Coordinates of C-alpha atoms in Angstrom, one line a residue:
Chain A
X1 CA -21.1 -5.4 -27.6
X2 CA -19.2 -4.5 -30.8
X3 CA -16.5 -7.1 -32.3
X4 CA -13.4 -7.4 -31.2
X5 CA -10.9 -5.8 -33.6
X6 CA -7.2 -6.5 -32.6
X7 CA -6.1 -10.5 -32.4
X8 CA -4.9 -9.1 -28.7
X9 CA -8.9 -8.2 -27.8
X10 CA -9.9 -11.2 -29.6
X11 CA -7.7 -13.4 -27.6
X12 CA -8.7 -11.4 -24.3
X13 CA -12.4 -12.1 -24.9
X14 CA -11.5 -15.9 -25.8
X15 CA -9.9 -16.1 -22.4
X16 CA -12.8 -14.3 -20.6
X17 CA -15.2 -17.4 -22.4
X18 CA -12.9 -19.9 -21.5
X19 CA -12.5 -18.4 -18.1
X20 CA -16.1 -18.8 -17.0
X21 CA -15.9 -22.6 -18.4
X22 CA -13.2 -22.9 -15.8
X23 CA -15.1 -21.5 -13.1
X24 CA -18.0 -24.1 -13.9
X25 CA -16.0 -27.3 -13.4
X26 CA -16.4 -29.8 -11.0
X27 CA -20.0 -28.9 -11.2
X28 CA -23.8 -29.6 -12.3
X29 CA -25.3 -27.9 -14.9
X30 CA -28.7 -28.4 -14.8
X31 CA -32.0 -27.9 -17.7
X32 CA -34.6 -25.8 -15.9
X33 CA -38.2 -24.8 -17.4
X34 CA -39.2 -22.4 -14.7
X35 CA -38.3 -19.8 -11.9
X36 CA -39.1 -22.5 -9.1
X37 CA -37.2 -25.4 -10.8
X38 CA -34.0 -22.8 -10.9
X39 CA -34.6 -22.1 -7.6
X40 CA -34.4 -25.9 -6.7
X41 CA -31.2 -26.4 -9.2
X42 CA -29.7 -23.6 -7.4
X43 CA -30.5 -24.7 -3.9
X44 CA -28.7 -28.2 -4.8
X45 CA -25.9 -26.7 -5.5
X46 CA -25.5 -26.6 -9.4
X47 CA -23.0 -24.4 -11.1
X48 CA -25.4 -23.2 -13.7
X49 CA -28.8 -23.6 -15.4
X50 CA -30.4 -24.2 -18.8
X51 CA -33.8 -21.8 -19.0
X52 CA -35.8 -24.2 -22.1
X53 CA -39.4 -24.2 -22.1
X54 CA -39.2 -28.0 -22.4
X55 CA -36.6 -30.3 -21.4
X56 CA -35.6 -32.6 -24.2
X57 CA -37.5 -36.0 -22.9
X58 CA -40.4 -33.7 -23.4
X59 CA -39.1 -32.3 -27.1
X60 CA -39.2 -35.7 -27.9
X61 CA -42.6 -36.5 -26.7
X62 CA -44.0 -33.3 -28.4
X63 CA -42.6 -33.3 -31.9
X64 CA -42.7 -30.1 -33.8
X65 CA -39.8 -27.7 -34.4
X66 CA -37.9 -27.1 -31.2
X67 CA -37.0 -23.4 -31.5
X68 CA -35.0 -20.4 -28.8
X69 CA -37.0 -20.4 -26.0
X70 CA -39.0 -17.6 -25.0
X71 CA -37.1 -14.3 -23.6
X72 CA -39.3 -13.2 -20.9
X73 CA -39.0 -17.1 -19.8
X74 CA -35.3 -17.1 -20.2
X75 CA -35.5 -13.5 -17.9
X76 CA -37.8 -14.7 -15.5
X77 CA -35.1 -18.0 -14.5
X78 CA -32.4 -14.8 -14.7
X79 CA -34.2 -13.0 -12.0
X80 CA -34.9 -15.6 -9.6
X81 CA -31.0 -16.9 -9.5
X82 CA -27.6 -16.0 -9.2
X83 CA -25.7 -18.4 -11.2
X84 CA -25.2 -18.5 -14.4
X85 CA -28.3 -18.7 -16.8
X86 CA -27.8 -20.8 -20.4
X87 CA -29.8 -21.0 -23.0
X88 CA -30.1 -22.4 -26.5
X89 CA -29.8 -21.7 -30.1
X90 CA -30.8 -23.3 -33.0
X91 CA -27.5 -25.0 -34.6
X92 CA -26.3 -21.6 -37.4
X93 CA -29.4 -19.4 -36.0
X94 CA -26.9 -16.4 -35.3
X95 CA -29.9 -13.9 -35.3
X96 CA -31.4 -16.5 -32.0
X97 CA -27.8 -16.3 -30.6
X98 CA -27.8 -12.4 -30.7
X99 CA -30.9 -12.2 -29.1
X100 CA -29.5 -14.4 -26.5
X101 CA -26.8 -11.9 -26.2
X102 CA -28.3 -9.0 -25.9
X103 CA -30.7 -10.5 -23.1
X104 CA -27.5 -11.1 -21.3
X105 CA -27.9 -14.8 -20.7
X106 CA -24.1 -15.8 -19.4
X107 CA -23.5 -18.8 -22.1
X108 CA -25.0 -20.0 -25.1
X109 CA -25.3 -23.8 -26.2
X110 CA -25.9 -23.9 -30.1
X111 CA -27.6 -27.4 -29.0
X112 CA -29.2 -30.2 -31.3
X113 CA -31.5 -30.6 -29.3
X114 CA -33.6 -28.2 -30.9
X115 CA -34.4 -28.0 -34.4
X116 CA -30.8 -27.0 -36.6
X117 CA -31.6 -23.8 -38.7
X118 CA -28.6 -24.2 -41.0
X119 CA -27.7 -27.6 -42.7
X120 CA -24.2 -26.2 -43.6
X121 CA -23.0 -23.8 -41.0
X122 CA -22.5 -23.5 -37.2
X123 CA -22.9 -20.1 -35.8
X124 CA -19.2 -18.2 -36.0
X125 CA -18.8 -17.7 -32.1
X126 CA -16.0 -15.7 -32.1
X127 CA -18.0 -12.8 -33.6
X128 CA -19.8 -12.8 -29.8
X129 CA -19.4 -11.5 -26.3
X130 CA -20.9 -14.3 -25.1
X131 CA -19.2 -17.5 -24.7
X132 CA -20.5 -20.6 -26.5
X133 CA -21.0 -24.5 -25.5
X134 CA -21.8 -27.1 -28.2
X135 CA -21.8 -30.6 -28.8
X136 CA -19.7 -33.5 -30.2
X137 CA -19.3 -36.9 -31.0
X138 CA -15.4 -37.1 -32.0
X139 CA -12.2 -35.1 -31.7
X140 CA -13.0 -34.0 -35.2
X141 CA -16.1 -32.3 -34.7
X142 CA -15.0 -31.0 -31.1
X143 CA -12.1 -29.1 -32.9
X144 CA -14.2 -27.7 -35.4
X145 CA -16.3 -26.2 -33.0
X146 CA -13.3 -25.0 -30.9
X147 CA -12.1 -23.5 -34.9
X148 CA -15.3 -21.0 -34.8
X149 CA -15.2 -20.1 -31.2
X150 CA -16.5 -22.4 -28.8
X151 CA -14.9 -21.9 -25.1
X152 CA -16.4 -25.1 -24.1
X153 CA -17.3 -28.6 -25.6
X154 CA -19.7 -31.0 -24.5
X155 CA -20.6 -34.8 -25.5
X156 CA -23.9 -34.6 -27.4
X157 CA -24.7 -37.8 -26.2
X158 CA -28.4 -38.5 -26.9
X159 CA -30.4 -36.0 -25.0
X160 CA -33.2 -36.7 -23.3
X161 CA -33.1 -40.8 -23.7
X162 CA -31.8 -41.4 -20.2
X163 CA -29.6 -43.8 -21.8
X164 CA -25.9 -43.1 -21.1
X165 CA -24.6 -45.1 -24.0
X166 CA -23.9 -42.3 -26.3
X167 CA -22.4 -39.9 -23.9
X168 CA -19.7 -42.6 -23.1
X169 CA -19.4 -43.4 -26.6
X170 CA -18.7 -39.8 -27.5
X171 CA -16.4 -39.1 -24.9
X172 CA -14.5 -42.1 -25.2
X173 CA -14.0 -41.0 -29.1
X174 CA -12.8 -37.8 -28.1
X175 CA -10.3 -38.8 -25.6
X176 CA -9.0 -41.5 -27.6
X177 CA -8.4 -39.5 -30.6
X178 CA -6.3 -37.5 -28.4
X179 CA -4.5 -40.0 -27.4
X180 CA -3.9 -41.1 -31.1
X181 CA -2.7 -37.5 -31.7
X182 CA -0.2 -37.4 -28.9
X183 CA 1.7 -40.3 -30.6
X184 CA 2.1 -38.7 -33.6
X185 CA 5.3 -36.9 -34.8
X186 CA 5.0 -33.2 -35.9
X187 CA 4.9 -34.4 -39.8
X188 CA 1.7 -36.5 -39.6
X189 CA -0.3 -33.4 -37.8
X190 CA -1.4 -32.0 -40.8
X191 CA -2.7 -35.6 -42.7
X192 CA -4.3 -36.1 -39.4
X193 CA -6.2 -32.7 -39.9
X194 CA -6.9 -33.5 -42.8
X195 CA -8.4 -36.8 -42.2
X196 CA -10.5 -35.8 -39.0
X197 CA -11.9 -32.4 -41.3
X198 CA -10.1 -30.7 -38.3
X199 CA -8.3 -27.1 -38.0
X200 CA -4.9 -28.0 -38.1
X201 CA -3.7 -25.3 -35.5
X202 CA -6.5 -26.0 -32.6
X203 CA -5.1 -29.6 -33.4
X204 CA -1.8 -29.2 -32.8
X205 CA -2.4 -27.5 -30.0
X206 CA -4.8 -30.1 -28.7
X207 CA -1.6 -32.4 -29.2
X208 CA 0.6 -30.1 -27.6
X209 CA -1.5 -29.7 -24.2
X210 CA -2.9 -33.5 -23.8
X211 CA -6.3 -32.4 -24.1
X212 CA -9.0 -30.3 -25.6
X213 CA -7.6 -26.3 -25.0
X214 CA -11.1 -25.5 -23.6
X215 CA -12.8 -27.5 -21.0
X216 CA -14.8 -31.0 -22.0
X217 CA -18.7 -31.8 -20.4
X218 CA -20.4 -35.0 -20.2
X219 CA -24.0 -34.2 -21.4
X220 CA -26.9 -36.3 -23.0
X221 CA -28.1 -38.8 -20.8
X222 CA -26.8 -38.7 -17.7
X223 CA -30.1 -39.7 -15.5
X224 CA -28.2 -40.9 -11.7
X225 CA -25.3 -40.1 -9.3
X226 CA -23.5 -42.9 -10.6
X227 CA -23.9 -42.5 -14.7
X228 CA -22.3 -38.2 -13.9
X229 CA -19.5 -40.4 -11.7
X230 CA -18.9 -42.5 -14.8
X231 CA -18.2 -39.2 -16.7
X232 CA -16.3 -37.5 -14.5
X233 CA -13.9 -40.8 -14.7
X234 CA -14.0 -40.8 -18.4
X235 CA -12.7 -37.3 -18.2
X236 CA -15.2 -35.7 -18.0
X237 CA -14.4 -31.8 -16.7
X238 CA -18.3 -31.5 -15.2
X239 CA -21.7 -32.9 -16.5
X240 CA -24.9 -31.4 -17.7
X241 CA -28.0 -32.9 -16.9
X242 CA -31.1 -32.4 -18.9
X243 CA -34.3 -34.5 -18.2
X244 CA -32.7 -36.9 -16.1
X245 CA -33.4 -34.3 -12.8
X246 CA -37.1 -32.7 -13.6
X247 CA -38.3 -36.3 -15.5
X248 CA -37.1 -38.3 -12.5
X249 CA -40.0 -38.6 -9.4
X250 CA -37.4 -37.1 -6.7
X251 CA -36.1 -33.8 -8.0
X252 CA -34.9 -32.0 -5.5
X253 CA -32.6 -34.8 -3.7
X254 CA -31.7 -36.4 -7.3
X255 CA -30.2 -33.0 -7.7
X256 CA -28.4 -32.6 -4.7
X257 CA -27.1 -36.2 -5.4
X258 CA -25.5 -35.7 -8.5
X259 CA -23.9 -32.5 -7.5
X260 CA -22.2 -35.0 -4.5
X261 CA -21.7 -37.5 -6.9
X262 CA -19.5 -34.9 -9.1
X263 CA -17.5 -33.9 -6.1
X264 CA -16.9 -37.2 -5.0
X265 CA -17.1 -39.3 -8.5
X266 CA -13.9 -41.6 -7.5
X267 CA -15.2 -42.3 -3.9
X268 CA -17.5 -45.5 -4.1
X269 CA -18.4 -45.0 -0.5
X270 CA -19.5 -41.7 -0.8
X271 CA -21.5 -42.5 -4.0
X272 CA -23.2 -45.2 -2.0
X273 CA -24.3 -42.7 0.6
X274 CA -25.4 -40.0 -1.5
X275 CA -27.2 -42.8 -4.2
X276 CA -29.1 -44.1 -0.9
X277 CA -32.2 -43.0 -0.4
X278 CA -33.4 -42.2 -4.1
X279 CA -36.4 -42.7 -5.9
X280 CA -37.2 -43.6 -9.3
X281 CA -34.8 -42.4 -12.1
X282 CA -36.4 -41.2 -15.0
X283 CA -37.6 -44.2 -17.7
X284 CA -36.2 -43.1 -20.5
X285 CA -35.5 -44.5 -23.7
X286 CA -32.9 -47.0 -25.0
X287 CA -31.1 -45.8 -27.9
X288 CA -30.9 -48.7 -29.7
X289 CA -34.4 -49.0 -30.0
X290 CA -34.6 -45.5 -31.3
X291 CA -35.3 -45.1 -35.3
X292 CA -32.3 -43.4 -37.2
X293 CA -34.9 -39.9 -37.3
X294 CA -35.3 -39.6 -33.5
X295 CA -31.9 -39.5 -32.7
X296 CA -30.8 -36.0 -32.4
X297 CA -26.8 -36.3 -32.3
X298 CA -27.0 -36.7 -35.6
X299 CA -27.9 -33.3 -36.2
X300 CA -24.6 -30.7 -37.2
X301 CA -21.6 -32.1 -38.0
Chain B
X1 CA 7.2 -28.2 3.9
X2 CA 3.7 -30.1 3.4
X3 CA 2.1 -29.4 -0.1
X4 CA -0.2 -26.3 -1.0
X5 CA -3.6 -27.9 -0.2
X6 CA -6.2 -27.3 -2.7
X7 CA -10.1 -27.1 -1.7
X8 CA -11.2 -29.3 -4.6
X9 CA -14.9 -29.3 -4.2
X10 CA -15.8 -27.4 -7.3
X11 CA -14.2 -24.9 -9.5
X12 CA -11.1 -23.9 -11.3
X13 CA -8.2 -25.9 -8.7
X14 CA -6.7 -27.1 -12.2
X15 CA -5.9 -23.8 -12.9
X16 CA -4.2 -23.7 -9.5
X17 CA -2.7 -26.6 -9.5
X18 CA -0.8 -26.1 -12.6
X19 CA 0.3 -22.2 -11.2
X20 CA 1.7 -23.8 -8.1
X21 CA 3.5 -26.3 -10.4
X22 CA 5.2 -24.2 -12.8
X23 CA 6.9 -23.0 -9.2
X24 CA 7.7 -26.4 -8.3
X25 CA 5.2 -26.7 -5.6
X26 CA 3.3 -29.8 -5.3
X27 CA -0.5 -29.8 -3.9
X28 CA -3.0 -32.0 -2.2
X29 CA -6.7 -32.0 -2.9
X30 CA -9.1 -31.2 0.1
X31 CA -12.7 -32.8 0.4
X32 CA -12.6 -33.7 3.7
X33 CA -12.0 -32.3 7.0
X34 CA -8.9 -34.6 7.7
X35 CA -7.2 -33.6 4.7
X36 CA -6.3 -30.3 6.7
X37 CA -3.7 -32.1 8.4
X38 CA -1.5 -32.8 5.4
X39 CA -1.1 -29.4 4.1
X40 CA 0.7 -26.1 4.7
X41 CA -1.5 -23.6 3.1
X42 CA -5.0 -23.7 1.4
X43 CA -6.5 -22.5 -1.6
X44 CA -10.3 -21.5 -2.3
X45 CA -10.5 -21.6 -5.5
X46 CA -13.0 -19.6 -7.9
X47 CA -16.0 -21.6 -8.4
X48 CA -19.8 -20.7 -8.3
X49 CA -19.9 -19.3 -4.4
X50 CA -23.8 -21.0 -3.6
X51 CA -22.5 -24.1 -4.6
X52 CA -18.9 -24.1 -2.6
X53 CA -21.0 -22.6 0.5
X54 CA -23.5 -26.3 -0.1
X55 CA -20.7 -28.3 -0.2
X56 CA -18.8 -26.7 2.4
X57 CA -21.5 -27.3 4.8
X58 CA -22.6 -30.9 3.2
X59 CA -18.7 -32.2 4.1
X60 CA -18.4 -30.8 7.2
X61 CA -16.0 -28.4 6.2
X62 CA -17.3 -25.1 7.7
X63 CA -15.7 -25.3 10.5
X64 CA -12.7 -26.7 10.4
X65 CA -11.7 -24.6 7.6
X66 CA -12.4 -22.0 9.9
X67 CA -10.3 -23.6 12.7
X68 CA -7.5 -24.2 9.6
X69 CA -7.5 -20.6 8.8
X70 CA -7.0 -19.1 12.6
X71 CA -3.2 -20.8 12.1
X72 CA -2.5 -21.4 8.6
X73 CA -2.6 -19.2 4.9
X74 CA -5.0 -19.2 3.2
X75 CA -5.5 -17.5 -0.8
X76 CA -9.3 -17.3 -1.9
X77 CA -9.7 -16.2 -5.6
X78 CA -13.4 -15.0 -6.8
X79 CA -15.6 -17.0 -5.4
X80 CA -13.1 -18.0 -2.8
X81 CA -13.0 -14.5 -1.9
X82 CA -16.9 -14.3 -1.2
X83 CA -16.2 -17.7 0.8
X84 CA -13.7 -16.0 2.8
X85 CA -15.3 -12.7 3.3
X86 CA -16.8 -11.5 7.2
X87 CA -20.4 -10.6 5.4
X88 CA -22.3 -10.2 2.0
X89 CA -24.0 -7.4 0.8
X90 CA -27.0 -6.5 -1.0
X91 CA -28.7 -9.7 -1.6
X92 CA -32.2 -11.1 -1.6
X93 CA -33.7 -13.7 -0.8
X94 CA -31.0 -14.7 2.1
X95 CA -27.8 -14.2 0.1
X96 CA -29.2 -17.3 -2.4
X97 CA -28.0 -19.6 0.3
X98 CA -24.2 -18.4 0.2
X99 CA -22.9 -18.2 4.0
X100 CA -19.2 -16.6 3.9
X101 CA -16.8 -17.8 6.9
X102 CA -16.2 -14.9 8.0
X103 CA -12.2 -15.4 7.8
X104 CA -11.7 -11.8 6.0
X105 CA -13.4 -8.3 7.5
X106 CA -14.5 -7.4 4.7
X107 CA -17.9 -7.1 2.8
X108 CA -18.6 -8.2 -0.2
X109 CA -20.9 -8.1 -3.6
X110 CA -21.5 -11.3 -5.6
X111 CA -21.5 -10.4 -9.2
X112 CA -20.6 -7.0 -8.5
X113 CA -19.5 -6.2 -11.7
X114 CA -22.7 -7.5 -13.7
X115 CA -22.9 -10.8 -16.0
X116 CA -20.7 -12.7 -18.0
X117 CA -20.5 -10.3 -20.7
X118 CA -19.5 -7.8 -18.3
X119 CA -16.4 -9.7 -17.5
X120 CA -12.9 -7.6 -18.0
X121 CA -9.4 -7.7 -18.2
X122 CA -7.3 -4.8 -16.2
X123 CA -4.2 -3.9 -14.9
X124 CA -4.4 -3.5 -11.3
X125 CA -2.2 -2.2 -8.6
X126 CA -0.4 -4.6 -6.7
X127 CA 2.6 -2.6 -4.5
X128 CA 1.5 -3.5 -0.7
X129 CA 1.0 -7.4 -1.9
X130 CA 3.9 -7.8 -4.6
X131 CA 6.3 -5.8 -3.2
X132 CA 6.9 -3.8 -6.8
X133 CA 4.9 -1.0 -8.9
X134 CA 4.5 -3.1 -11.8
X135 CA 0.8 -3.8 -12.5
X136 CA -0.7 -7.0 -12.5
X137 CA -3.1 -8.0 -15.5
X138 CA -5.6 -9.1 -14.1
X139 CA -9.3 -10.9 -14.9
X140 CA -11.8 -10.6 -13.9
X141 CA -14.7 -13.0 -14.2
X142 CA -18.7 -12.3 -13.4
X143 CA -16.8 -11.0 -10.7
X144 CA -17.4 -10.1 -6.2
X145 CA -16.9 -6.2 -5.7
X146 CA -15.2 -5.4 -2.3
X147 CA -17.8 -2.9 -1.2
X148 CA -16.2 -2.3 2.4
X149 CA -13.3 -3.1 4.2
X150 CA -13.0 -3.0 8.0
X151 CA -10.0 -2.1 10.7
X152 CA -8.8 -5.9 10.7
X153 CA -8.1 -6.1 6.6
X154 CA -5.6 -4.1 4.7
X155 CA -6.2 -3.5 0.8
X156 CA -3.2 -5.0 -1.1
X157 CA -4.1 -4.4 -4.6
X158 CA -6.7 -1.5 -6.3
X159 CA -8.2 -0.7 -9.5
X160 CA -8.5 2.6 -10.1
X161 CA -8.3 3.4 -6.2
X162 CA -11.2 0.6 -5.6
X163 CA -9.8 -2.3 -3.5
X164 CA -9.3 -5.7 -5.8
X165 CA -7.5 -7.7 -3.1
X166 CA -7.8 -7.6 0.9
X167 CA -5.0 -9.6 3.4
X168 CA -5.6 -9.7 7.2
X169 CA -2.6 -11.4 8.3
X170 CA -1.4 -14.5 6.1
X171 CA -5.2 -14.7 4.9
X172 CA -5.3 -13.4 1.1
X173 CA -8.4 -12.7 -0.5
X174 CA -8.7 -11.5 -4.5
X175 CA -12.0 -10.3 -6.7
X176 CA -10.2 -11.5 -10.0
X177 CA -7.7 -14.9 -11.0
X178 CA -4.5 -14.9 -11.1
X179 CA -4.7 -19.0 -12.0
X180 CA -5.7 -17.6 -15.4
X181 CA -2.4 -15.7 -16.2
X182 CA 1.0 -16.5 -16.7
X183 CA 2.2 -13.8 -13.8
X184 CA 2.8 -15.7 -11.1
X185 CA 3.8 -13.2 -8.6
X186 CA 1.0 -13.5 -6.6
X187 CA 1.2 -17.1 -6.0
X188 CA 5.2 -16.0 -4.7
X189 CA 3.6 -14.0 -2.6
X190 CA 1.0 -15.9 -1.1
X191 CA 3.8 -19.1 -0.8
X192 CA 5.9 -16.2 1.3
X193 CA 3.1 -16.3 3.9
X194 CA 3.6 -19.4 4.5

């Protein structure tokens, strides 16, 4: 698992990263805490899981510093499925994130919703085999993370509220500064870097292709079939789903539900039929009741 | 002709879509069992397999894919291979829930390769599918291994004498992606099926 040393091998491995992230959309990604809640993601039909010992709703509830999870928990959820396993790093833990590596879990998300290790830095991706997700809430901070390595971006949302608000919000930012960028002429790129705090040649190509040059996930919030159709019509490329599957009182057909409801996102009929017969969503938690501190898409930058 | 159809359920069809364009083909999304009828050709496109084998059963897509495929070409890439493949191999509990359709006679290994950070570029050899000695670069992502082939599939394409790529008539089935390189002589090839 040594480094890359040519740009040619550097670029190969980016397009290996990316390449899985292609594979995955369209899909569900869904947080697991155990071998028999994988088993039940997988049997739904998600694309991947996220092995954490507690899903965010709970990380919220519990307090304390959220940290890796556990290893042998992480290679228990690797034994009893064959999709892809995730897991999380502390935001700029690299020494977490090699540990990760060397476990073999297939992606890692350098996540807020655990506890960041470094107020300063992210984690530099590139200098890993592995391919990385993180979060963000604008086009500036989606391009920073793209800078250091990331083959795929996600909203951050507000994880584990069940509120959607800040996913849209996010994703709305993102595709609208693209927009903004696609209108610009070649000589106000670089101001426009400048402004956003953004790499000014992932921006330009950004520009160039119409969107973000890895794939973009809805995540942090999404709790029913029709809030993961909402992102999918925002632009979304696939959706994670934390809490909103094992918090909820129905997990096994609220999975298989949203997986449908990803497939089928701009067919109202279909989302009727698959929305029918579901139980209770999970509570949650409104954001805008939520003090400044609990909010955790504040965390990174 | 009708367009390239594109089995849109889950996985990398943008990647498709946008080969098939930069040869000036244009292609139709397939969810449901009536979009069959609008399209010349279809595409399985990589994906994670246990959750196209769900979906293909949840639409009602098993079997007229199946009835599509006795008199049309089809390409499956990755997962679309396993999709397309006549049996499994090697995997417990019940193949995770991943039920091929048996188009292809050949067996195959999901995640044959090991994990994600197993995945690889390689040139492979392409002569019986291109039509030239010129190896295709090819990726490979957390990929199938073709661990047998029977009498009714040819191998069009090895690596390193292991077969890569198995055709049986104008059905096309590949372990890597060609939707994520520029070469696009295999989607030439596959359009010549059709």
């Amino acid at each position: 698992m040594e480094s890359p040393r040519t740009d040619q091998q550097l670029q190969e491995q980016f397009r290996h990263k990316v390449g899985l992230a292609e594979m995955l959309k369209g899909g569900v990604i869904m947080d697991v805490t155990n071998a028999e809640q994988a088993k039940i993601a997988e049997e739904a039909g998600a694309v991947a899981v996220m092995a954490l010992e507690r899903i965010p709703s709970d990380i919220r509830k519990m307090g304390g510093i959220a940290r890796m999870s556990n290893p042998g928990m992480i290679s228990e959820i690797q034994k009893a499925v064959s999709i892809p396993v995730m897991a999380k790093a502390r935001i700029g833990h690299f020494a977490e994130a090699q540990i990760l590596e060397a476990l073999g879990v297939d992606f890692i998300d350098e996540s807020e919703v655990l506890t960041p290790a470094d107020n300063q830095n992210h984690i530099y991706k590139h200098d890993f085999k592995v391919p990385f997700v993180c979060g963000c809430r604008n086009l500036g901070e989606a391009l920073r993370r793209i800078g250091e390595g990331a083959a795929m971006m996600r909203t951050k949302g507000e994880a584990g509220s069940g509120d959607i608000v800040e996913a849209v919000t996010h994703m709305r930012e993102v595709t609208e500064g693209i927009r903004r960028l696609q209108m610009m002429r070649k000589d106000e790129m670089m101001a426009e870097a400048k402004r956003l705090g953004a790499p000014y040649r992932v921006l330009v190509e950004t520009a160039e292709l119409g969107k973000l040059p890895v794939p973009n996930f809805a995540a942090g919030g999404i709790a029913t079939p029709a809030d993961a159709a909402l992102m999918m019509q925002l632009g979304a490329e696939s959706v994670f789903v934390g809490s909103g599957i094992f918090a909820s009182e129905d997990p096994a057909p609220r999975a298989k539900a949203i997986v449908d409801a990803v497939t089928f996102f701009d067919d109202p009929a279909k989302l009727v039929e698959v929305s029918m017969t579901l139980g209770e969503a999970m509570k949650g938690r409104a954001v805008n009741e939520m003090d400044e501190s609990e909010k955790m898409a504040g965390r990174g930058w | 002709m009708k367009p390239v159809g594109l089995l849109t359920l889950q996985g990398d069809y943008e990647k498709h879509r946008q080969a098939f364009a930069a040869l000036g083909h244009p292609t139709r999304n397939v969810r449901r069992p009536n979009e069959l009828d609008d399209v010349s050709c279809l595409v399985i496109p990589g994906g994670e397999s246990t959750t196209l084998s769900r979906l293909i059963d949840r639409t009602g897509l098993r079997e007229p894919l199946r009835e599509f495929a006795a008199s049309h070409p089809v390409m499956g890439t990755c997962a679309g291979l396993i999709m397309m493949a006549r049996e499994l191999d090697g995997e417990a509990p019940a193949d995770f829930g991943v039920a091929p359709l048996g188009l292809l006679d050949c067996t195959v290994r999901r995640n044959g390769y090991g994990r994600q950070i197993d995945s690889f570029t390689a040139e492979v050899a392409a002569g019986p599918l291109l039509g030239d000695d010129d190896p295709f670069s090819a990726v490979f992502i957390r990929a199938p291994r073709i661990v047998d082939v029977g009498p009714a599939a040819e191998v069009v394409a090895d690596l390193d004498g292991e077969p890569v790529a198995v055709r049986s008539g104008s059905l096309l089935g590949l372990t890597f992606h060609p939707e994520l390189t520029d070469d696009l002589r295999i989607q030439r090839a596959f359009l010549d099926l059709v």
